[in-house]
C-alpha positions as a LaTeX table, in Angstrom:
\begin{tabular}{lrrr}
\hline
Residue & $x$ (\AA) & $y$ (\AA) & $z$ (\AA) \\
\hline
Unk1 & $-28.52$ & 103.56 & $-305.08$ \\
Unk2 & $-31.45$ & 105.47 & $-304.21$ \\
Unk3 & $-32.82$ & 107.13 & $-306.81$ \\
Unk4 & $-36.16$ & 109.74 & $-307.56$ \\
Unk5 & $-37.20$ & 110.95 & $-310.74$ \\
Unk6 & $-39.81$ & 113.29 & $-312.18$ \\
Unk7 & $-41.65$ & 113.91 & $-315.34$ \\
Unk8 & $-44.24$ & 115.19 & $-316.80$ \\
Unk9 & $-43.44$ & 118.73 & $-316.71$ \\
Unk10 & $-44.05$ & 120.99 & $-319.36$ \\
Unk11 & $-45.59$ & 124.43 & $-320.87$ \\
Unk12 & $-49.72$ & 124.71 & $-320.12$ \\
Unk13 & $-51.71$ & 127.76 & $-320.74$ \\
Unk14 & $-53.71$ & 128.95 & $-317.71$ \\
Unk15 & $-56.32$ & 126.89 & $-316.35$ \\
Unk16 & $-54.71$ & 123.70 & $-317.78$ \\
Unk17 & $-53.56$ & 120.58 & $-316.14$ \\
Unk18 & $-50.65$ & 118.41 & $-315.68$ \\
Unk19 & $-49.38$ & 115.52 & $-314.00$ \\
Unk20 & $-46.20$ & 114.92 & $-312.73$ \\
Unk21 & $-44.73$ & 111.50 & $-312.33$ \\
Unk22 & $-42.15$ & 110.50 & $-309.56$ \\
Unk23 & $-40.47$ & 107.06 & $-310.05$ \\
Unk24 & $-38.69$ & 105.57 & $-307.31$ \\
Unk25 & $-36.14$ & 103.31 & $-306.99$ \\
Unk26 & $-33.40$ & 101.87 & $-304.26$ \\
Unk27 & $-35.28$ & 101.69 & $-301.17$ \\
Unk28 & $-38.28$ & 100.17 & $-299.82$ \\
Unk29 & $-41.01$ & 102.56 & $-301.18$ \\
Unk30 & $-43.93$ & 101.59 & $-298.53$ \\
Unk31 & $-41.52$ & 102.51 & $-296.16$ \\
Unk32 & $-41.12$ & 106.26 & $-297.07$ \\
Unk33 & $-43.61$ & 109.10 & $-297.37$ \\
Unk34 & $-43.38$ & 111.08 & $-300.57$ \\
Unk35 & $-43.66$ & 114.86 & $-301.01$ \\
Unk36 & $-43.79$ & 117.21 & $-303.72$ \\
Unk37 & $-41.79$ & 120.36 & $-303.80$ \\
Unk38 & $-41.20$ & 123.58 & $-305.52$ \\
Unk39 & $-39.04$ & 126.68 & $-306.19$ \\
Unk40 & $-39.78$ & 129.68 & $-308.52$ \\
Unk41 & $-37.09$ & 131.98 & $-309.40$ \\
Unk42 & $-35.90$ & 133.82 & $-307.02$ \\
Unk43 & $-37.40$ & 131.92 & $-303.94$ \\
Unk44 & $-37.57$ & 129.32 & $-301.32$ \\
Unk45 & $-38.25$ & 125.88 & $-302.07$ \\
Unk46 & $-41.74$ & 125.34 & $-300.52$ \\
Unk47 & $-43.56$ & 122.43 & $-299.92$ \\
Unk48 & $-47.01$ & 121.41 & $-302.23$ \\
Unk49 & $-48.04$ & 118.17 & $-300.50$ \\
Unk50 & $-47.03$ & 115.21 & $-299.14$ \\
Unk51 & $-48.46$ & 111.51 & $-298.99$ \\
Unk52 & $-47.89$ & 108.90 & $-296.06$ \\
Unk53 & $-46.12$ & 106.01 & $-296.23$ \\
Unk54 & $-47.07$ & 102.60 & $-296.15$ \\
Unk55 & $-50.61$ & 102.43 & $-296.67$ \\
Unk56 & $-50.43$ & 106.12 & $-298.17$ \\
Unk57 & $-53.81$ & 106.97 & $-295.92$ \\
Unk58 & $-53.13$ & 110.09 & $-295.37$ \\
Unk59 & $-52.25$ & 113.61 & $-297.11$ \\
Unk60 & $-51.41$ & 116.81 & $-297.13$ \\
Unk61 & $-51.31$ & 119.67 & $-299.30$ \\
Unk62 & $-50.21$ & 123.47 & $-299.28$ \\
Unk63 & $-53.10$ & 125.95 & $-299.05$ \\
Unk64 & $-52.32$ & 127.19 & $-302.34$ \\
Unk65 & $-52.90$ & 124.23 & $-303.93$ \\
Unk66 & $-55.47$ & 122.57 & $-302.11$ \\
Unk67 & $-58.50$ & 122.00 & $-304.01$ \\
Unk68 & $-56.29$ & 121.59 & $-307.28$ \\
Unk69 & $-53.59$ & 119.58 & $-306.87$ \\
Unk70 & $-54.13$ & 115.94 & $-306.37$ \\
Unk71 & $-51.21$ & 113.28 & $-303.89$ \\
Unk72 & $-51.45$ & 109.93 & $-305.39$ \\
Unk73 & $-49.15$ & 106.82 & $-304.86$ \\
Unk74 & $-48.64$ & 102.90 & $-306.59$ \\
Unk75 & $-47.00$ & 100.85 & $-304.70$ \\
Unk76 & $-46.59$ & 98.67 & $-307.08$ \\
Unk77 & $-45.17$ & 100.46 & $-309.33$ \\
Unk78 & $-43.15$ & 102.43 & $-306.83$ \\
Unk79 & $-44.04$ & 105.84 & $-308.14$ \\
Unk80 & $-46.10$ & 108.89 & $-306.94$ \\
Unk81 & $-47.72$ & 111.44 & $-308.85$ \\
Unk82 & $-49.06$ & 114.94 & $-308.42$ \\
Unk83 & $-52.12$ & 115.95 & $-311.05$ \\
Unk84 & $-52.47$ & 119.39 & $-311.28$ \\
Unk85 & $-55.84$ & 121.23 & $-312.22$ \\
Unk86 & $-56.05$ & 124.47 & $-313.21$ \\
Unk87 & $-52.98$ & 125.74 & $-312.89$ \\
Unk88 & $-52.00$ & 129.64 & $-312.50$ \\
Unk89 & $-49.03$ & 131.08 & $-313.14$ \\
Unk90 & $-47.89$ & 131.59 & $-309.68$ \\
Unk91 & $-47.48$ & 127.65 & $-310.20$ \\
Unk92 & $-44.30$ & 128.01 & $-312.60$ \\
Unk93 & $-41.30$ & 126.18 & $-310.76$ \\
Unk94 & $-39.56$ & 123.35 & $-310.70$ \\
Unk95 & $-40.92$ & 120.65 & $-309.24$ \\
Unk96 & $-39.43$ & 117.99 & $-307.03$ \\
Unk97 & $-40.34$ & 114.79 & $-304.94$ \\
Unk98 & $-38.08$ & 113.44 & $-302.12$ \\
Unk99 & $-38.90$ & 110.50 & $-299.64$ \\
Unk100 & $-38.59$ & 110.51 & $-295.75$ \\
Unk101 & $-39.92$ & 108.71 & $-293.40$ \\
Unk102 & $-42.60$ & 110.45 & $-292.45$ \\
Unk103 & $-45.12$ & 113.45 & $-293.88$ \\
Unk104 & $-43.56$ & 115.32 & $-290.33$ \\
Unk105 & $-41.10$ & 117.89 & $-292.22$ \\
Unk106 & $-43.09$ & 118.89 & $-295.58$ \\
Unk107 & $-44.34$ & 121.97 & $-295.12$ \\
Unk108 & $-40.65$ & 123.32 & $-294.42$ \\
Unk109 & $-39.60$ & 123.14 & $-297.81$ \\
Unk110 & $-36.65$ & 120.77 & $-296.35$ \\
Unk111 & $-35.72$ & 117.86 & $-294.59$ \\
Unk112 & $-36.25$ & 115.06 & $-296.30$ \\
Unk113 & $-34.28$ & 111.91 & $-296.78$ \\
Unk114 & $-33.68$ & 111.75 & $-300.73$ \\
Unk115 & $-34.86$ & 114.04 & $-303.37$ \\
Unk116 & $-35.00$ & 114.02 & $-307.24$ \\
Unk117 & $-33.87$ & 116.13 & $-309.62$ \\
Unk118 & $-36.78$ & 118.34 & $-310.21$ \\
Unk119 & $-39.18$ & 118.93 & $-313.28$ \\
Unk120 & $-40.03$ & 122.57 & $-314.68$ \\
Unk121 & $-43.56$ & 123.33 & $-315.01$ \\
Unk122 & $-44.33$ & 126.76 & $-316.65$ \\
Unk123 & $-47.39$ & 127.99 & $-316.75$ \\
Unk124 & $-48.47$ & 130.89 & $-319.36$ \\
Unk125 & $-50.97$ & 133.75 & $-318.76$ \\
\hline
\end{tabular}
């Protein structure tokens, strides 16, 4: 059974961090790319960034976040996590991974293979 979870959200005060964990299990992890999602109340799901598979060379992040929010990936320990630096409020959603194939469909919000259940990450003004 295929399987994605996230942690590591939580309430931070502006300008704080956190990182969010996404452990995967039930298919061959080097095989899939990994992207982070979110969706605040009352909107789309959008797309934060996304890292390759298999050697996990390349990535890809939202122009909101870039500059702030950091794609990382263990293999080994079949999990990918998303540190986030100085977060703003317009950063409160939930947060969720999912795997596909490739980085190709991130930025839709949509598309990919398997996703998790998502994480809540508030952040106060």
């Amino acid at each position: 059974e295929v399987q994605l979870e996230e942690s590591g959200g939580g309430l931070v005060q502006t300008g704080g961090s956190l990182r969010l964990s996404c452990a995967t299990s039930g298919f061959t992890f080097s095989d899939y790319a990994i992207g982070w999602f979110r969706q605040a109340p009352g909107k789309e799901r959008e797309g934060v960034s996304c890292i390759s598979s298999n050697k996990r060379a390349s990535t890809y992040y939202a122009d909101s976040v870039k500059g702030r929010f950091t794609i990382s990936a263990d293999n080994a320990e079949k999990t990918v996590y998303l540190q986030m630096n100085n977060l703003k409020p317009e950063d409160t959603a939930v947060y969720y991974c999912a795997a596909d194939p490739t980085c190709g469909r991130w930025y839709l919000g949509h598309g990919m293979d398997y996703w998790g259940k998502g994480t809540t990450v508030t952040v106060s003004s």
